[in-house]
Structures are given as structure tokens and as C-alpha cells.
Amino acid sequence: MSPEELRAKREERRRREEAAGGGALRLREEDVAQGRAQPMIRWDQLPAAVDSPHAQGPLTAQEQDSWELCKRSFAQYKEAWFVAATALDIALRGRLWRADYETAELFIRDVADMSTSNAYRQIAGAAVAALLAEPPRLELESNDLSRMRDSDVRPVVISQRAAESLSAIREDYGPEGAAEAYRTAAEATGRETLSGKTLTAIVRQFPRRAAEELDAGQRRDRIRELAVRQAAEEAAAKARPAGPVAAFAAYVAKAEVFARSTTGLADAYAAAVAADPAETERLAVRLRDHLTAAVDNLPDA
């Protein structure tokens, strides 16, 4: 199916929905969320993703219900991207897209206007963004009744790029660990939001779990330390005059970040040698070559 055919099919579907009174995408009072006057689906309203890599034929009734929820969610990319990204995950893993599309690539391009690789990056960060935007509620015991109240943690909106920057922490400590890292860094710097660039610099200096495993308290302390240092470096960079000296200072700053990130290098090497000596030797040669290139590029000073 060509892009032109996809556009024609989407327009035909829109006309059918309008003729039927709005269909699945008609704005209803209960659909309005987060103060935005447009159809919104909360992240916790989405069904669990079901892996069906070989699914064929018409959708079952349950699949159809999930597909309709997903389609309503795809419209939310600009306002609640993590909800739409999770809906993408559900539709991809269950092959729900087969109801209206011939391939997953055409489906992603039509509803999200992005590449498949970008879609999967957003899917990976969606759970982190959801935890930040919709803090968990607290359960309180009251005599023989359980009741719920909102936690004191305020909602935070995180960009797609910022969520992607937390990938290493999410891979090591889960979405909860990544969300906690973001909140800690934001609190330490006194900022409402953190850019992907700032987070990338912080996470790059944070040790991977294989090299140094930290408990929750240690992770918060380390993130707080790195965030404060990064904020100071960014402030100093803004204060420095532009020109040749600033360009050289940027290289020095890169070397400083690298040096701080090698504190667990010896332990990581020893553990790697014990697990796979041959592969470790290959990696050690690569490290040596990179360091040699850096030394060769040093000025005669």
C-alpha cells in the first residue's frame, strides 16, 4: 500500500467516524484529561501488551477492543507521547495493526510519522515518562477498609529525548530507578525540567551496574553529586567567553568527564577477564588504541 493509498484510507476512516457521530475518536467529557481539550487516554487505562508474533486473520473481540484504545492513544503524541508510545508497543507486539495495515512499518509511519527505530526508542522510555507524569497512589489502611490517596510526589513532564537519555539507568535498575534518578537530578539542580543533553552528561558518568552495583540510597547520592557538578559546569561554560580558549577548554572538560568515569575500570576488567579472557583482551586492545590516539592528539605542552 502506497503512502497515497494510506492517506486516502485514513481520510475515508475519518469521514466514516464523522458520519457515525465521531466514532472512537469523538471527544467526550470523560476523555478530557490533564486539562487539555482533546481525547486523552491515561497510561494505566491501556491493556497489557500481549506478544502474538504469528497472529493472522481478523482480530478477536478482545484484540479489537485493544486496537480501538490504541488508535485513540495515537492522537496523543504531542501531548502525552508516552501513552501513544505504549499503545504502539501493544499494537506491535500483538500485531493488532494487521486490522488496517499490511506492514508494521506502514502502520508506524501512518500513526506516528516516524521511523521504526525511533518508535522503539520511544517505547523503551515510555514507562519512565509514565511514572514521572502519573505518580503512584498510596494505599492507606482505615479500620477494615482500604482507601487510596494521591502521593505527595508531583507530576513531571519529561521529553522523549530526556527519557531516552536515561536508557542506561533504566536497563540496569528498571523504569522506577530511572524515574527516581530524574527526580533526584531535577531536585539537586533546582530545575523544573532537565534537557536530554544535561541528562546524557550525568548518565555517562554514572557507573553501569556490572561495574558497580549501588543500592537506592547510593544511587540517589551519586546522581545528586553528578547533577550538581554538571549544573556547575554548564553554568561555568555559559560564563566563559567564546573563542580559541573556550574551544580548548571544551576538550579539557571531555577529558575530565572521561577520567571521572573510569573509577571502576580495574574491577570491570578483572571481572571481564574471569568471564571471557579472549573477548576482554580484544576490548583492552581497543581501549589502548583509543588512549593512544588521544595521547597522539595532545599538544606539545
Coordinates of N, CA, C and O in Angstrom, one line a residue, residues 50-195:
V50 N 0.3 -8.0 24.7 CA 0.3 -9.4 24.5 C 1.1 -9.8 23.3 O 0.9 -9.3 22.2
D51 N 2.2 -10.6 23.5 CA 3.0 -10.9 22.4 C 2.4 -12.0 21.5 O 2.1 -13.1 21.9
S52 N 2.1 -11.6 20.2 CA 1.5 -12.5 19.3 C 2.2 -12.4 17.9 O 1.7 -11.8 17.0
P53 N 3.5 -12.8 17.9 CA 4.3 -12.6 16.7 C 3.8 -13.3 15.4 O 4.2 -12.9 14.3
H54 N 2.9 -14.3 15.6 CA 2.4 -15.0 14.4 C 0.9 -14.8 14.2 O 0.3 -15.6 13.4
A55 N 0.3 -13.8 14.8 CA -1.1 -13.6 14.7 C -1.5 -13.2 13.2 O -0.8 -12.5 12.6
Q56 N -2.5 -13.8 12.8 CA -3.0 -13.6 11.4 C -4.5 -13.5 11.4 O -5.2 -13.8 12.4
G57 N -5.1 -13.0 10.3 CA -6.5 -13.0 10.2 C -7.2 -11.9 11.0 O -6.5 -11.0 11.5
P58 N -8.5 -11.9 11.0 CA -9.3 -10.8 11.7 C -9.0 -10.8 13.2 O -8.6 -11.8 13.8
L59 N -9.1 -9.6 13.8 CA -8.9 -9.5 15.2 C -10.0 -10.2 16.0 O -11.2 -10.2 15.6
T60 N -9.6 -10.7 17.1 CA -10.7 -11.3 18.1 C -11.4 -10.1 18.7 O -10.9 -8.9 18.6
A61 N -12.4 -10.3 19.5 CA -13.1 -9.3 20.1 C -12.2 -8.5 21.1 O -12.3 -7.3 21.2
Q62 N -11.4 -9.3 21.9 CA -10.5 -8.7 22.8 C -9.4 -7.8 22.1 O -9.1 -6.7 22.5
E63 N -8.9 -8.4 21.0 CA -7.9 -7.7 20.2 C -8.5 -6.4 19.6 O -7.9 -5.3 19.6
Q64 N -9.8 -6.5 19.2 CA -10.4 -5.3 18.6 C -10.6 -4.2 19.7 O -10.4 -3.0 19.4
D65 N -10.9 -4.6 20.9 CA -11.1 -3.6 22.0 C -9.7 -2.9 22.2 O -9.6 -1.7 22.4
S66 N -8.6 -3.7 22.3 CA -7.3 -3.2 22.5 C -6.9 -2.3 21.3 O -6.3 -1.2 21.5
W67 N -7.2 -2.7 20.1 CA -6.9 -1.9 19.0 C -7.6 -0.5 19.0 O -7.0 0.5 18.6
E68 N -8.8 -0.5 19.4 CA -9.6 0.8 19.4 C -8.9 1.7 20.5 O -8.8 2.9 20.2
L69 N -8.5 1.2 21.6 CA -7.9 2.0 22.6 C -6.5 2.5 22.1 O -6.2 3.7 22.3
C70 N -5.8 1.7 21.4 CA -4.5 2.1 20.8 C -4.7 3.2 19.8 O -4.0 4.2 19.8
K71 N -5.7 3.1 19.0 CA -6.0 4.1 17.9 C -6.3 5.5 18.6 O -5.9 6.5 18.1
R72 N -7.1 5.4 19.7 CA -7.4 6.7 20.4 C -6.1 7.3 21.0 O -6.0 8.5 21.1
S73 N -5.2 6.4 21.4 CA -4.0 6.9 22.0 C -3.0 7.5 21.0 O -2.2 8.4 21.4
F74 N -3.0 7.0 19.8 CA -2.0 7.5 18.8 C -2.2 9.0 18.6 O -1.2 9.7 18.1
A75 N -3.3 9.6 18.8 CA -3.5 11.0 18.6 C -2.9 11.9 19.7 O -2.9 13.1 19.6
Q76 N -2.3 11.2 20.7 CA -1.7 11.9 21.8 C -0.2 12.2 21.8 O 0.4 12.6 22.8
Y77 N 0.4 12.0 20.6 CA 1.8 12.1 20.6 C 2.4 13.5 21.0 O 3.4 13.6 21.7
K78 N 1.7 14.5 20.7 CA 2.1 15.9 21.0 C 1.9 16.2 22.5 O 2.5 17.1 23.0
E79 N 0.9 15.6 23.1 CA 0.5 16.0 24.5 C 1.0 15.0 25.5 O 1.4 15.3 26.6
A80 N 0.8 13.7 25.2 CA 1.2 12.6 26.1 C 1.9 11.5 25.3 O 1.3 10.5 25.1
W81 N 3.1 11.8 24.9 CA 3.7 10.9 24.0 C 3.9 9.5 24.5 O 3.9 8.5 23.8
F82 N 4.1 9.4 25.8 CA 4.4 8.1 26.4 C 3.2 7.2 26.4 O 3.3 5.9 26.3
V83 N 2.0 7.7 26.4 CA 0.7 6.9 26.3 C 0.7 6.4 24.8 O 0.4 5.2 24.6
A84 N 0.9 7.3 23.9 CA 0.9 6.8 22.5 C 2.0 5.8 22.2 O 1.8 4.8 21.5
A85 N 3.2 6.0 22.8 CA 4.3 5.1 22.6 C 3.9 3.7 23.1 O 4.2 2.7 22.6
T86 N 3.3 3.7 24.3 CA 2.9 2.4 24.9 C 1.8 1.7 24.0 O 1.8 0.5 23.9
A87 N 0.9 2.5 23.5 CA -0.1 2.0 22.6 C 0.6 1.4 21.3 O 0.2 0.3 20.8
L88 N 1.6 2.0 20.8 CA 2.4 1.5 19.7 C 3.0 0.1 20.1 O 2.9 -0.9 19.3
D89 N 3.5 0.0 21.3 CA 4.1 -1.3 21.8 C 3.0 -2.4 21.8 O 3.3 -3.5 21.3
I90 N 1.9 -2.1 22.3 CA 0.8 -3.0 22.3 C 0.4 -3.5 20.9 O 0.2 -4.7 20.7
A91 N 0.2 -2.5 20.0 CA -0.2 -2.8 18.7 C 0.9 -3.6 17.9 O 0.6 -4.5 17.1
L92 N 2.2 -3.3 18.2 CA 3.3 -4.0 17.5 C 3.4 -5.5 18.1 O 3.6 -6.4 17.3
R93 N 3.4 -5.6 19.4 CA 3.7 -6.9 20.0 C 2.5 -7.9 19.7 O 2.7 -9.1 19.5
G94 N 1.3 -7.4 19.6 CA 0.2 -8.2 19.3 C -0.2 -8.3 17.9 O -1.2 -8.9 17.5
R95 N 0.5 -7.5 17.0 CA 0.2 -7.4 15.6 C -1.2 -7.0 15.4 O -1.9 -7.4 14.4
L96 N -1.7 -6.1 16.2 CA -3.0 -5.5 16.1 C -3.1 -4.7 14.8 O -4.3 -4.5 14.3
W97 N -2.0 -4.1 14.4 CA -2.0 -3.3 13.2 C -2.5 -4.0 12.0 O -2.9 -3.4 11.0
R98 N -2.5 -5.3 12.0 CA -2.9 -6.1 10.8 C -4.4 -5.8 10.4 O -4.8 -6.2 9.3
A99 N -5.2 -5.2 11.4 CA -6.6 -4.9 11.0 C -6.7 -3.9 9.9 O -7.6 -3.9 9.2
D100 N -5.7 -2.9 9.9 CA -5.8 -1.8 9.0 C -4.6 -1.6 8.1 O -4.6 -0.8 7.2
Y101 N -3.5 -2.4 8.4 CA -2.2 -2.1 7.6 C -1.6 -3.4 7.2 O -1.9 -4.5 7.8
E102 N -0.8 -3.3 6.1 CA -0.2 -4.5 5.6 C 1.1 -4.8 6.3 O 1.6 -6.0 6.3
T103 N 1.8 -3.8 6.8 CA 3.1 -4.0 7.5 C 3.2 -3.1 8.7 O 2.5 -2.1 8.8
A104 N 4.1 -3.5 9.6 CA 4.3 -2.7 10.8 C 4.9 -1.3 10.5 O 4.6 -0.3 11.1
E105 N 5.8 -1.3 9.4 CA 6.4 -0.1 9.1 C 5.4 1.0 8.6 O 5.5 2.1 8.9
L106 N 4.5 0.5 7.7 CA 3.4 1.4 7.2 C 2.5 1.9 8.4 O 2.2 3.1 8.4
F107 N 2.3 1.0 9.3 CA 1.4 1.4 10.5 C 2.1 2.5 11.3 O 1.5 3.5 11.6
I108 N 3.4 2.3 11.6 CA 4.2 3.3 12.4 C 4.3 4.6 11.7 O 4.1 5.7 12.3
R109 N 4.5 4.6 10.4 CA 4.7 5.8 9.6 C 3.4 6.6 9.6 O 3.3 7.8 9.6
D110 N 2.2 5.8 9.5 CA 0.9 6.5 9.3 C 0.5 7.1 10.7 O 0.1 8.3 10.7
V111 N 0.6 6.4 11.8 CA 0.0 6.9 13.0 C 1.0 7.8 13.8 O 0.6 8.6 14.6
A112 N 2.3 7.6 13.6 CA 3.3 8.3 14.4 C 4.3 9.2 13.5 O 5.0 10.0 14.1
D113 N 4.3 8.9 12.2 CA 5.1 9.7 11.3 C 6.6 9.7 11.8 O 7.2 10.7 11.9
M114 N 7.1 8.5 12.0 CA 8.5 8.3 12.5 C 9.0 7.0 12.0 O 8.3 6.1 11.5
S115 N 10.3 6.8 12.1 CA 10.9 5.6 11.7 C 10.7 4.5 12.7 O 10.3 4.8 13.9
T116 N 10.8 3.3 12.3 CA 10.6 2.1 13.2 C 11.6 2.2 14.4 O 11.3 2.0 15.6
S117 N 12.9 2.6 14.1 CA 13.9 2.6 15.2 C 13.5 3.7 16.2 O 13.7 3.5 17.4
N118 N 13.1 4.9 15.7 CA 12.7 5.9 16.6 C 11.5 5.5 17.5 O 11.4 5.8 18.7
A119 N 10.6 4.8 16.9 CA 9.4 4.3 17.6 C 9.8 3.4 18.8 O 9.3 3.5 19.9
Y120 N 10.7 2.5 18.5 CA 11.2 1.6 19.6 C 11.9 2.3 20.7 O 11.9 1.9 21.8
R121 N 12.7 3.4 20.3 CA 13.3 4.2 21.3 C 12.3 4.8 22.2 O 12.5 4.9 23.5
Q122 N 11.3 5.3 21.6 CA 10.2 6.0 22.5 C 9.5 5.0 23.3 O 9.2 5.2 24.5
I123 N 9.2 3.8 22.8 CA 8.6 2.7 23.5 C 9.4 2.4 24.8 O 8.9 2.2 25.9
A124 N 10.7 2.3 24.6 CA 11.6 2.0 25.7 C 11.5 3.0 26.8 O 11.6 2.6 28.0
G125 N 11.4 4.3 26.5 CA 11.3 5.3 27.6 C 9.9 5.6 28.1 O 9.8 6.4 29.0
A126 N 8.9 5.0 27.5 CA 7.5 5.3 27.9 C 7.2 5.1 29.3 O 6.5 5.9 30.0
A127 N 7.7 3.9 29.8 CA 7.4 3.6 31.2 C 8.0 4.6 32.2 O 7.4 4.9 33.2
V128 N 9.2 5.1 31.9 CA 9.8 6.1 32.7 C 9.0 7.4 32.7 O 8.7 8.0 33.8
A129 N 8.6 7.8 31.6 CA 7.8 9.0 31.5 C 6.4 8.9 32.2 O 5.9 9.8 32.8
A130 N 5.8 7.7 32.1 CA 4.6 7.5 32.7 C 4.7 7.6 34.2 O 3.8 8.1 34.9
L131 N 5.8 7.0 34.8 CA 6.0 7.0 36.2 C 6.2 8.5 36.7 O 5.7 8.8 37.8
L132 N 6.8 9.3 35.9 CA 7.0 10.7 36.3 C 5.7 11.5 36.1 O 5.4 12.4 36.9
A133 N 5.0 11.2 35.1 CA 3.8 12.0 34.8 C 2.6 11.6 35.7 O 1.7 12.4 36.0
E134 N 2.6 10.4 36.1 CA 1.4 9.9 36.9 C 2.0 9.1 38.1 O 2.1 7.9 38.1
P135 N 2.4 9.9 39.1 CA 3.0 9.3 40.3 C 2.0 8.2 40.9 O 0.8 8.4 40.9
P136 N 2.5 7.1 41.5 CA 1.6 6.1 42.1 C 0.8 6.7 43.2 O 1.3 7.6 43.9
R137 N -0.3 6.1 43.4 CA -1.1 6.5 44.6 C -0.8 5.6 45.8 O -0.3 4.5 45.7
L138 N -1.0 6.2 47.0 CA -0.6 5.5 48.2 C -1.8 4.8 48.8 O -2.9 5.4 48.9
E139 N -1.7 3.6 49.3 CA -2.8 2.9 49.9 C -2.7 3.0 51.4 O -1.6 2.8 52.0
L140 N -3.8 3.5 52.0 CA -3.8 3.7 53.4 C -4.8 2.7 54.1 O -5.9 2.5 53.5
E141 N -4.5 2.2 55.2 CA -5.4 1.3 55.9 C -6.3 2.2 56.9 O -5.8 3.0 57.7
S142 N -7.6 2.0 56.8 CA -8.5 2.7 57.7 C -9.5 1.7 58.2 O -10.5 1.3 57.6
N143 N -9.2 1.3 59.5 CA -10.0 0.2 60.1 C -10.0 -1.0 59.1 O -9.0 -1.6 58.8
D144 N -11.2 -1.5 58.7 CA -11.2 -2.6 57.8 C -11.3 -2.3 56.3 O -11.6 -3.1 55.5
L145 N -11.2 -1.0 56.0 CA -11.3 -0.5 54.7 C -10.0 0.0 54.1 O -9.2 0.6 54.9
S146 N -9.7 -0.3 52.9 CA -8.5 0.2 52.2 C -8.9 1.4 51.4 O -9.9 1.4 50.7
R147 N -8.2 2.5 51.5 CA -8.5 3.6 50.7 C -7.3 4.2 50.1 O -6.2 3.8 50.5
M148 N -7.4 4.9 49.1 CA -6.3 5.4 48.3 C -6.2 7.0 48.4 O -7.3 7.6 48.5
R149 N -5.0 7.5 48.4 CA -4.9 8.9 48.3 C -3.7 9.2 47.3 O -2.8 8.3 47.2
D150 N -3.6 10.4 46.7 CA -2.5 10.7 45.9 C -1.3 10.9 46.7 O -1.3 11.4 47.9
S151 N -0.1 10.5 46.2 CA 1.1 10.7 46.8 C 1.5 12.1 46.8 O 0.9 13.0 46.1
D152 N 2.5 12.5 47.6 CA 3.0 13.9 47.6 C 3.9 14.2 46.5 O 4.4 15.3 46.4
V153 N 4.3 13.2 45.7 CA 5.2 13.4 44.6 C 4.4 14.1 43.4 O 3.4 13.6 43.0
R154 N 4.9 15.2 43.0 CA 4.2 16.0 41.9 C 4.5 15.4 40.6 O 5.6 14.9 40.3
P155 N 3.5 15.5 39.7 CA 3.7 15.0 38.3 C 4.8 15.8 37.6 O 5.0 17.0 37.8
V156 N 5.6 15.2 36.7 CA 6.6 15.8 36.0 C 6.5 15.4 34.5 O 6.2 14.2 34.2
V157 N 6.6 16.3 33.6 CA 6.6 16.1 32.2 C 8.0 16.0 31.7 O 8.8 16.9 31.9
I158 N 8.3 14.8 31.1 CA 9.7 14.6 30.6 C 9.6 14.4 29.1 O 8.7 13.8 28.5
S159 N 10.6 15.0 28.4 CA 10.6 14.9 26.9 C 11.0 13.5 26.5 O 11.6 12.7 27.2
Q160 N 10.8 13.2 25.2 CA 11.2 11.9 24.6 C 12.7 11.8 24.7 O 13.2 10.8 25.0
R161 N 13.4 12.9 24.3 CA 14.9 12.9 24.3 C 15.4 12.7 25.7 O 16.4 11.9 25.9
A162 N 14.8 13.3 26.7 CA 15.3 13.1 28.1 C 15.1 11.7 28.6 O 15.9 11.1 29.2
A163 N 13.9 11.1 28.2 CA 13.6 9.8 28.6 C 14.6 8.8 28.0 O 15.1 7.9 28.6
E164 N 15.0 9.1 26.7 CA 15.9 8.2 26.0 C 17.3 8.3 26.7 O 18.1 7.4 26.7
S165 N 17.6 9.5 27.2 CA 19.0 9.7 27.8 C 19.1 8.9 29.1 O 20.3 8.6 29.5
L166 N 18.0 8.4 29.7 CA 18.1 7.6 30.9 C 18.2 6.1 30.6 O 18.1 5.3 31.5
S167 N 18.4 5.8 29.4 CA 18.3 4.3 29.0 C 19.3 3.4 29.8 O 18.9 2.4 30.2
A168 N 20.5 3.9 30.0 CA 21.4 3.0 30.8 C 21.0 2.7 32.2 O 21.1 1.6 32.6
I169 N 20.4 3.7 32.9 CA 19.9 3.5 34.2 C 18.7 2.7 34.2 O 18.5 1.8 35.0
R170 N 17.8 2.9 33.2 CA 16.6 2.1 33.1 C 17.0 0.6 32.8 O 16.3 -0.3 33.4
E171 N 17.9 0.4 32.0 CA 18.4 -1.0 31.7 C 18.9 -1.7 32.9 O 18.7 -2.9 33.1
D172 N 19.6 -0.9 33.8 CA 20.3 -1.5 34.9 C 19.3 -1.6 36.2 O 19.4 -2.6 36.9
Y173 N 18.5 -0.6 36.3 CA 17.7 -0.5 37.6 C 16.2 -0.4 37.3 O 15.4 -0.1 38.3
G174 N 15.7 -0.6 36.1 CA 14.3 -0.5 35.8 C 13.8 0.9 35.6 O 14.4 1.8 35.9
P175 N 12.5 1.0 35.1 CA 11.9 2.3 34.9 C 11.8 3.1 36.2 O 12.0 4.3 36.2
E176 N 11.5 2.4 37.3 CA 11.4 3.1 38.6 C 12.8 3.7 39.0 O 12.8 4.9 39.5
G177 N 13.9 3.0 38.8 CA 15.2 3.6 39.1 C 15.5 4.8 38.2 O 16.1 5.7 38.7
A178 N 15.1 4.7 36.9 CA 15.4 5.8 36.0 C 14.5 7.0 36.4 O 15.0 8.2 36.4
A179 N 13.3 6.8 36.8 CA 12.4 7.9 37.2 C 12.9 8.6 38.4 O 12.9 9.8 38.6
E180 N 13.4 7.7 39.4 CA 13.9 8.3 40.6 C 15.2 9.1 40.3 O 15.4 10.1 41.0
A181 N 16.0 8.6 39.4 CA 17.2 9.3 39.0 C 16.9 10.7 38.5 O 17.5 11.7 38.8
Y182 N 15.8 10.8 37.6 CA 15.4 12.1 37.0 C 14.9 13.0 38.1 O 15.3 14.2 38.2
R183 N 14.1 12.5 39.0 CA 13.6 13.4 40.1 C 14.7 13.9 41.0 O 14.8 15.0 41.4
T184 N 15.7 13.0 41.3 CA 16.8 13.4 42.1 C 17.6 14.5 41.5 O 18.1 15.5 42.1
A185 N 17.9 14.3 40.2 CA 18.7 15.3 39.4 C 18.0 16.6 39.3 O 18.6 17.7 39.5
A186 N 16.7 16.6 39.1 CA 16.0 17.8 39.0 C 15.9 18.6 40.3 O 16.1 19.8 40.4
E187 N 15.8 17.8 41.4 CA 15.7 18.4 42.7 C 17.1 19.0 43.1 O 17.2 20.1 43.6
A188 N 18.2 18.3 42.7 CA 19.5 18.7 43.1 C 19.9 20.0 42.3 O 20.6 20.8 42.8
T189 N 19.4 20.2 41.1 CA 19.7 21.3 40.3 C 18.7 22.4 40.5 O 19.0 23.6 40.0
G190 N 17.6 22.2 41.1 CA 16.6 23.2 41.3 C 15.8 23.5 40.0 O 15.2 24.6 39.8
R191 N 15.9 22.6 39.0 CA 15.2 22.8 37.7 C 13.9 22.1 37.6 O 13.7 21.0 38.2
E192 N 13.0 22.7 36.9 CA 11.7 22.1 36.7 C 11.8 20.9 35.7 O 11.2 19.9 35.9
T193 N 12.6 21.1 34.7 CA 12.9 20.0 33.7 C 14.3 20.0 33.4 O 15.1 21.0 33.6
L194 N 14.8 18.8 32.9 CA 16.2 18.6 32.6 C 16.2 18.3 31.1 O 15.4 17.5 30.6
S195 N 17.2 18.8 30.4 CA 17.3 18.5 28.9 C 17.9 17.2 28.7 O 18.6 16.6 29.6

